[in-house]
Structures are given as structure tokens and as C-alpha cells.
Protein backbone atom coordinates (compact mmCIF):
# COMPACT_ATOMS: atom_id res chain seq x y z
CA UNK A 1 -52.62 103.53 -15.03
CA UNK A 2 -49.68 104.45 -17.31
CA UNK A 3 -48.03 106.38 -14.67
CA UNK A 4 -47.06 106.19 -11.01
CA UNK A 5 -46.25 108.08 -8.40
CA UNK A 6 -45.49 107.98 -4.58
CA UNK A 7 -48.62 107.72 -2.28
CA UNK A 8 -49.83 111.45 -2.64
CA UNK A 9 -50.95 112.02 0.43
CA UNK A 10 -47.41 110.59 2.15
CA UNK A 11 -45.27 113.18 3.92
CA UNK A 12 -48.27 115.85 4.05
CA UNK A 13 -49.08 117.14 7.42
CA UNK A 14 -52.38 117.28 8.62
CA UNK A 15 -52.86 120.77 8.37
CA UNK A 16 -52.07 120.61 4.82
CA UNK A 17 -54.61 117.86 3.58
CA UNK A 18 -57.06 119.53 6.02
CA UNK A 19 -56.60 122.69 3.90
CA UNK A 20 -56.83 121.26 0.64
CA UNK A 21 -60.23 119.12 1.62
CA UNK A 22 -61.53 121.94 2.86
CA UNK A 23 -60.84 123.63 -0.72
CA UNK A 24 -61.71 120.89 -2.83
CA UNK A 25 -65.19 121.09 -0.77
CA UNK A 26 -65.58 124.58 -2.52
CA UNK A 27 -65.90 123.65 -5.80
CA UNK A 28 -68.92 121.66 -5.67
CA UNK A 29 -70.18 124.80 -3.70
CA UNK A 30 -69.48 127.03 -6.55
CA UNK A 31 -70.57 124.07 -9.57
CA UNK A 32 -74.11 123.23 -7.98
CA UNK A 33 -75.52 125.98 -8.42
CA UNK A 34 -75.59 125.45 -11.99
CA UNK A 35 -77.20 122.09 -11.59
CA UNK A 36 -80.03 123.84 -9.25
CA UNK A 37 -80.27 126.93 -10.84
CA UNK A 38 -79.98 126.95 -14.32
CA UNK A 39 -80.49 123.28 -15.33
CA UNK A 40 -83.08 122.37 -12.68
CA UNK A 41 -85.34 125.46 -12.49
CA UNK A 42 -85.20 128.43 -14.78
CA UNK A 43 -83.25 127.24 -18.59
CA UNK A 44 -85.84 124.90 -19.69
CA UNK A 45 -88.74 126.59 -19.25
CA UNK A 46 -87.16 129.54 -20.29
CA UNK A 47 -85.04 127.80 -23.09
CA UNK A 48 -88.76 126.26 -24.37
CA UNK A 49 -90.55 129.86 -23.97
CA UNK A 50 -87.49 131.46 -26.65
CA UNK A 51 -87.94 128.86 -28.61
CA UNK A 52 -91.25 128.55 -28.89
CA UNK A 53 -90.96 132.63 -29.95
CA UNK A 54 -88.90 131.21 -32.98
CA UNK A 55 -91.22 128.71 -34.20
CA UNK A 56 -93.46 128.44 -37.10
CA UNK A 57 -97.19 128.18 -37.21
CA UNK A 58 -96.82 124.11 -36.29
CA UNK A 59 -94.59 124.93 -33.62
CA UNK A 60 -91.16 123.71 -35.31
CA UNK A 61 -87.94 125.58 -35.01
CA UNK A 62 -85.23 124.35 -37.53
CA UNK A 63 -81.70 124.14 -36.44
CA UNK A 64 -79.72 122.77 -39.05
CA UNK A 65 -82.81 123.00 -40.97
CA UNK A 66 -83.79 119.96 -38.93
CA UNK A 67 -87.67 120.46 -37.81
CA UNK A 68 -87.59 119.75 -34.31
CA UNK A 69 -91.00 120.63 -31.81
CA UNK A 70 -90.33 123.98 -29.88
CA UNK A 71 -90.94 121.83 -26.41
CA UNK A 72 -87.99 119.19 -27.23
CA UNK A 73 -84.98 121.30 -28.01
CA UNK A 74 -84.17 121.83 -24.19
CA UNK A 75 -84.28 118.06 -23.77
CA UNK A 76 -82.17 117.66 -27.56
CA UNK A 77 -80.05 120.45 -26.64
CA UNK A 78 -79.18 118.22 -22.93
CA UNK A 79 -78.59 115.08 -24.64
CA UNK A 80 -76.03 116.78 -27.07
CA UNK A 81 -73.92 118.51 -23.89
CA UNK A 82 -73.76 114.69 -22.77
CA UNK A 83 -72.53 113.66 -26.35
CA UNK A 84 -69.40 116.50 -26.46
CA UNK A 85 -68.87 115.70 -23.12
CA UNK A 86 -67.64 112.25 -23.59
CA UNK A 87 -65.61 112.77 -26.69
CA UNK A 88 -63.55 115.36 -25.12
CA UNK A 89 -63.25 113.32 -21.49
CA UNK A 90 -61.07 110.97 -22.53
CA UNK A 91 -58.35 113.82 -24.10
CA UNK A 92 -58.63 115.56 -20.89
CA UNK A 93 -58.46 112.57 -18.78
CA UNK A 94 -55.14 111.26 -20.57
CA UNK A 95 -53.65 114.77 -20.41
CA UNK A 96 -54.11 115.13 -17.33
CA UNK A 97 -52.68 111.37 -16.52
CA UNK A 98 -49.77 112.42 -18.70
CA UNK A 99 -48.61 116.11 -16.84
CA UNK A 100 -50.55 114.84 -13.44
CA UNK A 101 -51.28 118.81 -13.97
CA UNK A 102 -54.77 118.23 -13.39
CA UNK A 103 -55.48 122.14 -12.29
CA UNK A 104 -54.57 123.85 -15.09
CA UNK A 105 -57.49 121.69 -16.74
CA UNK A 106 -60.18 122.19 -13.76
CA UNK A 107 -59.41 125.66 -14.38
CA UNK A 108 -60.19 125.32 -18.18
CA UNK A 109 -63.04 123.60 -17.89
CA UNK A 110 -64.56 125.52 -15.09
CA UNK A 111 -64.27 129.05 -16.48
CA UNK A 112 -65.56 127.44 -19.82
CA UNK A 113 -68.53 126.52 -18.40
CA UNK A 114 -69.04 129.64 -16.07
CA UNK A 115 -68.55 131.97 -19.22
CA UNK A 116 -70.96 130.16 -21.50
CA UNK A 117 -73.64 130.14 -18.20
CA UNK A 118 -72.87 133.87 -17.47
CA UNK A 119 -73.56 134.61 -21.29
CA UNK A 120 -77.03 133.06 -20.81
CA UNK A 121 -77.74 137.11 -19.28
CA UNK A 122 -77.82 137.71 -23.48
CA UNK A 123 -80.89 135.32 -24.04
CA UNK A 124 -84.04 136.68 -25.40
CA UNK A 125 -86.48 137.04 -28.40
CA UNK A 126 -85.57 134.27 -30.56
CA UNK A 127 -82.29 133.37 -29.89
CA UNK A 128 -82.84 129.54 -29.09
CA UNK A 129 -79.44 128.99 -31.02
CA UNK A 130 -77.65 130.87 -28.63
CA UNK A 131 -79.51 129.10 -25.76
CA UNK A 132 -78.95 125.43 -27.19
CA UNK A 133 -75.08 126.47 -27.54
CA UNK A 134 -74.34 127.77 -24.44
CA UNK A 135 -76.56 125.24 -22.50
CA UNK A 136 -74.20 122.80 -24.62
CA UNK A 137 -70.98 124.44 -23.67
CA UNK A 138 -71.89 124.71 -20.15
CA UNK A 139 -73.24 120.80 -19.22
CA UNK A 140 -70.13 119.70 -20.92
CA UNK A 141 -67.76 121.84 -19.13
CA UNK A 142 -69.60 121.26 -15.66
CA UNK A 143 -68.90 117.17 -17.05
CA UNK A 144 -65.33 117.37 -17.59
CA UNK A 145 -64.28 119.19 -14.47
CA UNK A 146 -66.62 116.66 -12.37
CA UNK A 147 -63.89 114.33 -13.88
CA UNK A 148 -60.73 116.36 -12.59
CA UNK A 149 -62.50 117.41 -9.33
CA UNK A 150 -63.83 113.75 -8.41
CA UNK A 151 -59.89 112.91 -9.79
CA UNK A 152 -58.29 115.26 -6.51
CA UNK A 153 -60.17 112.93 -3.65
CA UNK A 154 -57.70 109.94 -3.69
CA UNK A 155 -54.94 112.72 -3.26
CA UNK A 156 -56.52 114.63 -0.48
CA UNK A 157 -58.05 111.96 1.60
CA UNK A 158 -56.67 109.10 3.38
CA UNK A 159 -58.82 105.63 2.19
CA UNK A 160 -60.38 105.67 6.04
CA UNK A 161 -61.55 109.38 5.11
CA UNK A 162 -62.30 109.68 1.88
CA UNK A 163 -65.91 108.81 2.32
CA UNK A 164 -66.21 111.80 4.99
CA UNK A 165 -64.66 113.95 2.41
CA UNK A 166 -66.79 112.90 -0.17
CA UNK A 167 -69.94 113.42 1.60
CA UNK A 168 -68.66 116.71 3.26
CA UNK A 169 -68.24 117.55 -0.77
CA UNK A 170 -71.74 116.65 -1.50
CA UNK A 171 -73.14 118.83 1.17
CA UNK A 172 -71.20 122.28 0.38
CA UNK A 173 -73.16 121.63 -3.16
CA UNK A 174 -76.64 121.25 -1.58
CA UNK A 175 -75.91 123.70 0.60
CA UNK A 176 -74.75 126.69 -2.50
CA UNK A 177 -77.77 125.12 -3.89
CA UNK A 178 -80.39 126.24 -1.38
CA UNK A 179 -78.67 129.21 -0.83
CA UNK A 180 -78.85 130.56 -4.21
CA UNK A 181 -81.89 129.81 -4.97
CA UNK A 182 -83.70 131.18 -1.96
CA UNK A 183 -82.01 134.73 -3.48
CA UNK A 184 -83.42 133.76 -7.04
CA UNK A 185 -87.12 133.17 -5.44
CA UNK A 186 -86.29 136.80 -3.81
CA UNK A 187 -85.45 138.39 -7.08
CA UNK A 188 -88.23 136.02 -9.33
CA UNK A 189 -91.10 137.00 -7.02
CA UNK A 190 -90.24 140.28 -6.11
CA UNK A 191 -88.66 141.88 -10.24
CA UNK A 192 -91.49 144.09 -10.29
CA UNK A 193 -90.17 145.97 -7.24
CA UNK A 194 -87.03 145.96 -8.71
CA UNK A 195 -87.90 147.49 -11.41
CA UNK A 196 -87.64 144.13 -13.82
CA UNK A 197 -89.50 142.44 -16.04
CA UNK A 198 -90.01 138.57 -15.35
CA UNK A 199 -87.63 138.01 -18.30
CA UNK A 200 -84.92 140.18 -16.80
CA UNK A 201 -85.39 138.11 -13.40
CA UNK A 202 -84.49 134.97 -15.32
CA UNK A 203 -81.47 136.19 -17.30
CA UNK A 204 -80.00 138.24 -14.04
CA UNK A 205 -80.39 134.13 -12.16
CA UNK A 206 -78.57 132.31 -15.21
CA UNK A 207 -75.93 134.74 -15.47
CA UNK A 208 -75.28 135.04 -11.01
CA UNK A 209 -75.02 131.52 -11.57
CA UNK A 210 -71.94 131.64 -13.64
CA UNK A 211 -70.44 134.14 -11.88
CA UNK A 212 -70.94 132.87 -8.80
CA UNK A 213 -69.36 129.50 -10.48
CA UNK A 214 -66.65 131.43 -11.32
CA UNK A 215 -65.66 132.97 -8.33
CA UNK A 216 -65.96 130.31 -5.83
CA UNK A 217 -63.78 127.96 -8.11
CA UNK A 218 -60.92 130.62 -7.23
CA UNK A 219 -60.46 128.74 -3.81
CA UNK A 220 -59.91 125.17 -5.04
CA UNK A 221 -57.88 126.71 -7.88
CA UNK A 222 -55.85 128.38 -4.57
CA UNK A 223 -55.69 125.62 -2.53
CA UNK A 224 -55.73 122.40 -4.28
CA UNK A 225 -51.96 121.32 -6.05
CA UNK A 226 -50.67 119.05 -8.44
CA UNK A 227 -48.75 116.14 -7.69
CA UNK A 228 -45.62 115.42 -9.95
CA UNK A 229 -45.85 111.94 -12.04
CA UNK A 230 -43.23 109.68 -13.04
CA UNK A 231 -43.39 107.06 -15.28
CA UNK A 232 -42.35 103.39 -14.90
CA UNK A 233 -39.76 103.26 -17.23
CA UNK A 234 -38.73 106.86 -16.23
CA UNK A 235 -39.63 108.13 -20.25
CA UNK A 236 -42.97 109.83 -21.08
CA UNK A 237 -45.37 108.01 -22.81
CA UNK A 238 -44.79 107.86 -25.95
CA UNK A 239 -49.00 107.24 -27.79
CA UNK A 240 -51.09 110.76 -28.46
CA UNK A 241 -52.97 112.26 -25.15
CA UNK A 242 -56.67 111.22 -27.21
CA UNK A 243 -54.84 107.49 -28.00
CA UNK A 244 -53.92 106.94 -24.15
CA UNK A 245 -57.35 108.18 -22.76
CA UNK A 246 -59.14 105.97 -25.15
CA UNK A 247 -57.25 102.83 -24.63
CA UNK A 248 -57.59 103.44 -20.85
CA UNK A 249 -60.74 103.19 -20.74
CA UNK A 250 -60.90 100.17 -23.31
CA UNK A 251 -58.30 98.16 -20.94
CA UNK A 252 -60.23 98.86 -17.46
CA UNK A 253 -63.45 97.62 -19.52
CA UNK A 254 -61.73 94.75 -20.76
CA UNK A 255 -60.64 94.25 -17.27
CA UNK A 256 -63.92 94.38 -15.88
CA UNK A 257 -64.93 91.18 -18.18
CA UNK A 258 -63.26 88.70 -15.80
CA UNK A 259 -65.41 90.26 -13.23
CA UNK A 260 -68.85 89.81 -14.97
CA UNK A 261 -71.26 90.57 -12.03
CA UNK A 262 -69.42 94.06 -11.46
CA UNK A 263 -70.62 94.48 -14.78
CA UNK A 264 -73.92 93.52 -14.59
CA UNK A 265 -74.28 96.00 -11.38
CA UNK A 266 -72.57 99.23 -13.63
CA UNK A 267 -74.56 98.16 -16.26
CA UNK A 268 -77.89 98.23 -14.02
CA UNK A 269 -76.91 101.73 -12.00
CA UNK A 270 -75.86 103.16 -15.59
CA UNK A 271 -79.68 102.54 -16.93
CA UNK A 272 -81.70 103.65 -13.45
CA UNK A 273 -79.09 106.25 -13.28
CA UNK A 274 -80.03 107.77 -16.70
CA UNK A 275 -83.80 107.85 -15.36
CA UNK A 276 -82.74 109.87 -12.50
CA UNK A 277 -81.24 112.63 -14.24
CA UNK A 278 -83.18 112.89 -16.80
CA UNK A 279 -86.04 113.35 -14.15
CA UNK A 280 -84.16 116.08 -12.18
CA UNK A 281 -83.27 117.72 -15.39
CA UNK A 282 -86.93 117.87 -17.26
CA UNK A 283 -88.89 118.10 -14.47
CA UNK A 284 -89.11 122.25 -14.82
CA UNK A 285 -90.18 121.99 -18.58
CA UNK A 286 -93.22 119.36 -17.22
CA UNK A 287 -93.92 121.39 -14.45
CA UNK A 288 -94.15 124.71 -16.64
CA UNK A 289 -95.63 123.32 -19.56
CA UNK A 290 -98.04 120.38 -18.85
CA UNK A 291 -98.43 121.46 -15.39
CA UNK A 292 -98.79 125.25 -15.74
CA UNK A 293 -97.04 126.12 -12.45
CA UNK A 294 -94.96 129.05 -12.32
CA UNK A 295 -91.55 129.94 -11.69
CA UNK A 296 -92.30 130.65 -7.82
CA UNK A 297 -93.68 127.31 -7.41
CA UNK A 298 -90.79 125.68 -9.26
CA UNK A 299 -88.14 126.57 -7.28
CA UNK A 300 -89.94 126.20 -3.83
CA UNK A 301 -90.30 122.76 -5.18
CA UNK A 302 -86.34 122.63 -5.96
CA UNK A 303 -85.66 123.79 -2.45
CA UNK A 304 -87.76 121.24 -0.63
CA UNK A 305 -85.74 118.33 -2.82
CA UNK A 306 -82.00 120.33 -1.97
CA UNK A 307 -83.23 119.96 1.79
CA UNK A 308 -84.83 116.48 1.89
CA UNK A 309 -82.49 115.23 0.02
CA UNK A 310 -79.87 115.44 2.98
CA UNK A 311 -82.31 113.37 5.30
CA UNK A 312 -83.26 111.25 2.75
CA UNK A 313 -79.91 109.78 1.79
CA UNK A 314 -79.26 109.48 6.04
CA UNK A 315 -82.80 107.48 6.25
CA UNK A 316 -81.78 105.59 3.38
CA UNK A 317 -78.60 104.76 5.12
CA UNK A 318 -80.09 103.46 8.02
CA UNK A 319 -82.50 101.47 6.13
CA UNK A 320 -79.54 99.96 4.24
CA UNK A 321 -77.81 98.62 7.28
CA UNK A 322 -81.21 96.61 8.29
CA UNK A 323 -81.70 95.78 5.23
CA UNK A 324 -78.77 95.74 2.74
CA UNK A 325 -77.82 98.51 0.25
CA UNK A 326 -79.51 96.39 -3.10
CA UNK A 327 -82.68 95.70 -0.74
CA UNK A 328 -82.67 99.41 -0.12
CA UNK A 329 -82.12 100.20 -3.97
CA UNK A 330 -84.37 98.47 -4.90
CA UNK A 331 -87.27 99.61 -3.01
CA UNK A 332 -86.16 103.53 -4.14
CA UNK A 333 -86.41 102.62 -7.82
CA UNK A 334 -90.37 101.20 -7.22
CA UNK A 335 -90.58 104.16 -5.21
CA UNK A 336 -89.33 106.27 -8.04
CA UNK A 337 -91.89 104.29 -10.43
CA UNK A 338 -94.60 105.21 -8.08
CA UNK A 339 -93.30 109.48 -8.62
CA UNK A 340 -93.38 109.01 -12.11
CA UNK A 341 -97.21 107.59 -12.09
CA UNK A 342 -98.59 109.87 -9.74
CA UNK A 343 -96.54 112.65 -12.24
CA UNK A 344 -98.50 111.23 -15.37
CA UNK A 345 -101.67 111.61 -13.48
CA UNK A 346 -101.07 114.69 -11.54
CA UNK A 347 -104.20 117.30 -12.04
CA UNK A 348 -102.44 120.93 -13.78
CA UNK A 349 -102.40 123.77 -11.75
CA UNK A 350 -102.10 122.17 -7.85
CA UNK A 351 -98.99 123.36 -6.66
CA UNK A 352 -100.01 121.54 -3.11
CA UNK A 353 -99.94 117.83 -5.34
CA UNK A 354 -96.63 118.95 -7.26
CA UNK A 355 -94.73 119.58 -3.88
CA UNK A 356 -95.69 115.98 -2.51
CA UNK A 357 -93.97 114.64 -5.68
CA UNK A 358 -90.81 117.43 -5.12
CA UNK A 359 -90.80 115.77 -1.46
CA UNK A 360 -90.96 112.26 -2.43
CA UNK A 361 -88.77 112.85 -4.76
CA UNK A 362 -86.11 113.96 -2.62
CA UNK A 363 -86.42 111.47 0.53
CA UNK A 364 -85.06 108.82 -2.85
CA UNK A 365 -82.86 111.11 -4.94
CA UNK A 366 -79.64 111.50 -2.57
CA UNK A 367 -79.89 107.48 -1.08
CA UNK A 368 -80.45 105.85 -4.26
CA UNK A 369 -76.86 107.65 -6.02
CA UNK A 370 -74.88 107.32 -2.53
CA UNK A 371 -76.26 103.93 -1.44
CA UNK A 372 -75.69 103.08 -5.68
CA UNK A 373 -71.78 104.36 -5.33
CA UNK A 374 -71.23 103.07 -2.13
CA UNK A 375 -72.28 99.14 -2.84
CA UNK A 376 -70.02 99.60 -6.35
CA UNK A 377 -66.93 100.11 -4.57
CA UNK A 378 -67.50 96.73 -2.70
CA UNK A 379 -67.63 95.21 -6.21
CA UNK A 380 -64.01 96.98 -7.50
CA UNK A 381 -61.23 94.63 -7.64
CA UNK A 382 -58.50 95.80 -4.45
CA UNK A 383 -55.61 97.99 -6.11
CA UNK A 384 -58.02 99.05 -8.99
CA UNK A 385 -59.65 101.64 -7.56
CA UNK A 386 -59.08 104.30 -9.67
CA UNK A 387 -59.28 102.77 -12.79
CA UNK A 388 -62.76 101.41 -12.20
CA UNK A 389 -63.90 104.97 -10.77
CA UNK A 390 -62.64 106.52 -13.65
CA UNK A 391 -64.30 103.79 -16.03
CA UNK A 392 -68.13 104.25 -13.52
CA UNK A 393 -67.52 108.14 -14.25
CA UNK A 394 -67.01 107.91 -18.15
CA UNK A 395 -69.83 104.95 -18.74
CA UNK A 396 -71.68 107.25 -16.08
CA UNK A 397 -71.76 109.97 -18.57
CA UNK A 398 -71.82 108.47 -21.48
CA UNK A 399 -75.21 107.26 -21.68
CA UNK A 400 -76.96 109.71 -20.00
CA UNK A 401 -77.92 111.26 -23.29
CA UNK A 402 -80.34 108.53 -23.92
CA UNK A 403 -82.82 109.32 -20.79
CA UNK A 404 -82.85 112.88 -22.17
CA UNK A 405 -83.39 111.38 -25.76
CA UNK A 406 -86.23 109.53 -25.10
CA UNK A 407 -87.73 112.14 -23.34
CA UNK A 408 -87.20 114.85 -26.27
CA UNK A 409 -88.34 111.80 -29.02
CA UNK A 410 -91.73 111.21 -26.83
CA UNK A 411 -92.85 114.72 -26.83
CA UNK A 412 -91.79 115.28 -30.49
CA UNK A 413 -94.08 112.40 -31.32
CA UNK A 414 -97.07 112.90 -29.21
CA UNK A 415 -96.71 116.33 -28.21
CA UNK A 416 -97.67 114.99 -25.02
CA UNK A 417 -94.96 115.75 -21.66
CA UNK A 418 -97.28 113.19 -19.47
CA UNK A 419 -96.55 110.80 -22.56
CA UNK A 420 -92.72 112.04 -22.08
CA UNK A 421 -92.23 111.81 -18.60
CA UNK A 422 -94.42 108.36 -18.17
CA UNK A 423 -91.65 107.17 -21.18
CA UNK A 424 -89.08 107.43 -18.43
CA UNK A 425 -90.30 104.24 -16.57
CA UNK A 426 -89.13 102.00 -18.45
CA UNK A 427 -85.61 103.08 -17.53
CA UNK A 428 -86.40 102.29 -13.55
CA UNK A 429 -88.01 99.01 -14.51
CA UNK A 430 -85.36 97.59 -16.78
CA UNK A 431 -82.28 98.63 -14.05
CA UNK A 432 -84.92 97.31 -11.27
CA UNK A 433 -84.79 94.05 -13.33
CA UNK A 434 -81.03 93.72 -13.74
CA UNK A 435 -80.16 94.66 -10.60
CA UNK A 436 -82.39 92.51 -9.07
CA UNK A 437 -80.35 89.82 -10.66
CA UNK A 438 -77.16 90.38 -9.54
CA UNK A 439 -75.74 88.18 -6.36
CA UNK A 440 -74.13 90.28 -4.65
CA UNK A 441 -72.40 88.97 -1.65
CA UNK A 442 -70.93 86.46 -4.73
CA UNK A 443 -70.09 89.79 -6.59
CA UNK A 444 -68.38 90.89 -4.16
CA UNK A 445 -66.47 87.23 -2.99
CA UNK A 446 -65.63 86.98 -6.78
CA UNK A 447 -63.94 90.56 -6.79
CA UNK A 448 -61.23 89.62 -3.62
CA UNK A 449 -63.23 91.87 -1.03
CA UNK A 450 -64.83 90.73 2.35
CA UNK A 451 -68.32 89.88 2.24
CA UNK A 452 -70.16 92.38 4.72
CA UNK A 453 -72.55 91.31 6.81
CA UNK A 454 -75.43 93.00 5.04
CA UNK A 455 -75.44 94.44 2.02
């Protein structure tokens, strides 16, 4: 890194870190609903449905004039939030390195992304411009402060804690997650009562969501603080904020060359990775569109993956310490193969077959990603750390507009979401391949770390 500083959590009572982990936990409870809410359940098939209102007799809107299918914009629209997202990552990470003022920014990109997801409320007729921009705005912002936020944990948490705090984290956002949508089903199923229309049902979710983003950031933003840097020589750096963040990451990657296997295993999670997400993030539109489920049925669904999820990553843990974390990877992505398959095939209208998938899927969605981050940081170089974190989150990022891509380019050509969502395999087979490849008890030798006994 170009700057240094004392060890940030030296000097700091107990009390104190207690009180800032316990605020740091708070703003994945106030981003995840976003991911649940509005990303996972109601903007794409709502998104699709506005669009579709816009589109001409072939069902083509035309941003740009560009003729894109009514049923891929949500997908496009996703893949272009990824794009902004890492061209503005590296500015904010370097500022941020520069001023160590890392709140300020949080606070930026938070209330960015809130705004734009409260403003969804304004969606309707055929605004699908509106609806691609602010879906833009909002993924990117909810990107960028993942950065900062992820950023606080090696400040806050002793290296014997940090995975407690990070998990701790991860629960407060399943937990907002359930939560909030359990109220949305409320509102969704009961509008009429409330004197609603289904349309008003949906906006009043999307925009709760960024409030509710908004106002549970104010207790990080309260309790979290920055930590003064100083540089080596004393003198602030003297190369532009965008210049630094850039050849940051360049340096760490070059770095990473002399350790080729942790390579190989980024370059694995980053592919299998991109077929998770893009899963979790399209599976409303299939549901909606090929399926013909409602709403209702959709978030149910989303609620039994929030909940399994939890016991899913714990069974996956257990099954990692018999058998070893890559064993245990492994056998998720064939198990993931197997949801998409049973997807392709799965009969429209049976809400009772769609749930099975929702469950499967979650027993695999929470102990592939932990059991994937956990076996990395066995790979990272001792003393690097932070630099190879920050490299996983950027490379993380930046190609998970191609999972998104493919799935928008498949539907555009075959007008077909089974086609789209079977297209997805081969992103599970190819990071099944690689990572079945990579030694890794010699991965981890070659990287200075002690070999555990399984993994």
C-alpha cells in the first residue's frame, strides 16, 4: 500500500471496537435489502413489464436507438451497473488510501445509491429509461461502498476475530433481508385492502427499500471512524487519486504472478462466481416470465433462500472439515449444475417445483461464497492481506457483467429464458474445471502459509 499507519486497532479499548463492530454490522443490515428486495424480487419483473409497455409491435425498445428485446434490458441494464462500477472503484479506492477518510466516501456512495432506489417510487408507464438509470446508479453505488465497508473490518477486528465479525456482518444482512420482505409479501398480497393497485405495491417496496437503506446507514456513519494515514516518506503522494488506484491494482496483480496457483484459484471463483450472481439476480425475470409465477410466490421463494441459506453455509462448513473446502466446492457447483437443469425443465405454473429449486438453491448459495473466501485467504501471501482482498474485490466485480451478459445476449437471440438460464452452465462447468485443477495444499505451501490438515 502507498501509505502506512500504526496497527488501527492498537490502543482501542474493548468497548470501543465492540461498538464500532457492532456498527459496521448495521450497514449490511440497511444495504441487503436492496439485494433482496429490489434486485432479487420485484425490479426485474417489474423493470421487464415497463418496458415491455414501451416496445414496438416486435417487442424492441430502443435506447440509444439501439433495438434491444423488451425481456433483456433488466439483464443489459445489470451488466452496465457492473461496468460503472469498476471504473469509478479504483478513484474511490485510491482516495480513500490517500485521506484514509474512508467515511466521508461510504457516506457518498450509500446515499447515492439509496436516492436513485428511493426514486424507483416514480416508475411507471413507459419509463424503462428511468428504470435502467436508476437500477444503474443504484448496483454501482451498493458496489463501491461494499468496497469501503468490507475496507473498515481489518480496523475493527483483531485477525483472531475478524472472521466472527465478518460472519456476524453477513447475518444482520440476511436477517434485514427476511425482515423486509415478509412486510413487502404483507403489502404485495394484501394492496387491494390498502387501497393500492398491484403497481403501487411494487413502487411503495422499491422506494422503503431505499429509505430504509438510508436510514440504517446513519449508525455506521455514527459509529464507525477514520483512522489518520501517514506516509512513508512523511509527504503525500504525489500521482493523481485515478493514477494510484489503477496502478494498485496493476502491482498486487503483478504480484500475484509469482504465485501462479493463487491465480488459477481467483481466476476459477471469479468465473463460478459470475454464475452465481447472475442466478440470484435473473432468477425473478425467469420465474415471472417463463415460469408465470407471481409476485407472492416470488418472494416466498426469496425468503426460503434468506433462511436456508444460514444452515446451508453451517452444513457446508461441517462438510468442509470432513472433507476439505475444494472437495466441498466442488460438489456445490455440480449441485448448482443440477438447479440449473431441473430450472430448464421445470413445468410453468408449479409454484410447489419452483420452491424445491429456491430451497436447493439456498442449502449451496451461502457455503459455496464463504467456503470460496475462506480457502482464498489460505492462498494470500502473509503481510499481503489487504492488497490481495482488495485485488479478489475489484476482479470480483469486474467481471460479473459477463454472467449477466450472456444471459441478456441468450434471450435476445432466442427469445427463449430456459435457453437463457440453461446458458449459465457453462459458467459452473468451466470454474468446476479449473478449480478442479488447482493443488491446493501446494498452493498454499508455495504462498508461505501452513498446510491445514484438510482443506
Amino acid at each position: 500500500m502507498a501509505l502506512e499507519t500504526e496497527d488501527p486497532t492498537a490502543g482501542r479499548g474493548n468497548g470501543d471496537r465492540r461498538r464500532e463492530q457492532r456498527g459496521w454490522y448495521f450497514y449490511d443490515f440497511a444495504c441487503s435489502v436492496y439485494s433482496t428486495s429490489v434486485l432479487t424480487v420485484f425490479l426485474g419483473p417489474y423493470l421487464t413489464a415497463v418496458a415491455k409497455a414501451a416496445a414496438d409491435a416486435e417487442g424492441y425498445v430502443h435506447p440509444l436507438g439501439i433495438p434491444v428485446r423488451a425481456g433483456s434490458l433488466f439483464a443489459y441494464a445489470v451488466s452496465a451497473s457492473v461496468v460503472v462500477a469498476v471504473l469509478v472503484m479504483p478513484l474511490v479506492g485510491a482516495v480513500a488510501d490517500r485521506t484514509g477518510r474512508k467515511k466521508p466516501l461510504l457516506a457518498a456512495s450509500a446515499y447515492t445509491g439509496a436516492t436513485a432506489t428511493a426514486g424507483m417510487f416514480f416508475l411507471g408507464g413507459d419509463r424503462y429509461l428511468l428504470g435502467a438509470a436508476l437500477l444503474i446508479v443504484a448496483n454501482a453505488s451498493l458496489s463501491v461502498s461494499m468496497v469501503l465497508y468490507n475496507a473498515y473490518l481489518p480496523q475493527i477486528a483483531e485477525p483472531d476475530e475478524r472472521d466472527t465479525v465478518s460472519s456476524r456482518g453477513w447475518a444482520f444482512g440476511y436477517t434485514s433481508g427476511a425482515l423486509v420482505l415478509v412486510a413487502d409479501l404483507a403489502l404485495y398480497t394484501g394492496h387491494e385492502s390498502f387501497g393500492l393497485s398491484e403497481s403501487d405495491a411494487v413502487r411503495i417496496c422499491l422506494a422503503t427499500a431505499g429509505l430504509w437503506w438510508g436510514a440504517f446507514t446513519l449508525i455506521p456513519l455514527r459509529r464507525l471512524r477514520d483512522r489518520a494515514l501517514t506516509p512513508p516518506d512523511g509527504h503525500a503522494p504525489a500521482e493523481g487519486a485515478v493514477g494510484a488506484g489503477w496502478r494498485q491494482l496493476i502491482a498486487t496483480l503483478r504480484d500475484m504472478r509469482r504465485h501462479p496457483l493463487t491465480l488459477a484459484f481467483l481466476l476459477a471463483y471469479l468465473i463460478y462466481n459470475d454464475g452465481v450472481q447472475t442466478v440470484i439476480s435473473q432468477a425473478s425475470i425467469y420465474g415471472s416470465e417463463e415460469l408465470r409465477l407471481d409476485q407472492t410466490t416470488l418472494i416466498t421463494a426469496v425468503l426460503l433462500v434468506q433462511v436456508l441459506a444460514v444452515a446451508g453455509a453451517l452444513g457446508m462448513g461441517r462438510l468442509a472439515r470432513t472433507y476439505g473446502a475444494k472437495h466441498t466446492i466442488l460438489a456445490s457447483l455440480a449441485v448448482w449444475t443440477l438447479i440449473l437443469g431441473a430450472g430448464y425443465f421445470l413445468p410453468a405454473q408449479t409454484p410447489g417445483w419452483f420452491f424445491a429449486l429456491a430451497g436447493a438453491i439456498g442449502l449451496v448459495l451461502g457455503g459455496t461464497q464463504a467456503l470460496s473466501r475462506s480457502l482464498f485467504s489460505h492462498l494470500v501471501p502473509r503481510g499481503k492481506e489487504a492488497e490481495y482482498f482488495s485485488a479478489y474485490e475489484m476482479s470480483d466485480r469486474g467481471l460479473s457483467w459477463l454472467g449477466p451478459l450472456v444471459f441478456g445476449l441468450a434471450f435476445q437471440l432466442t427469445g427463449s429464458y430456459r435457453d437463457a438460464i440453461i446458458s449459465l452452465v457453462i459458467f459452473f462447468a468451466i470454474g468446476f474445471v479449473l478449480l478442479a485443477r488447482v493443488p491446493v495444499r501446494r498452493a498454499v505451501a508455495e504462498a508461505g502459509n501452513p498446510v491445514p490438515h484438510r482443506i
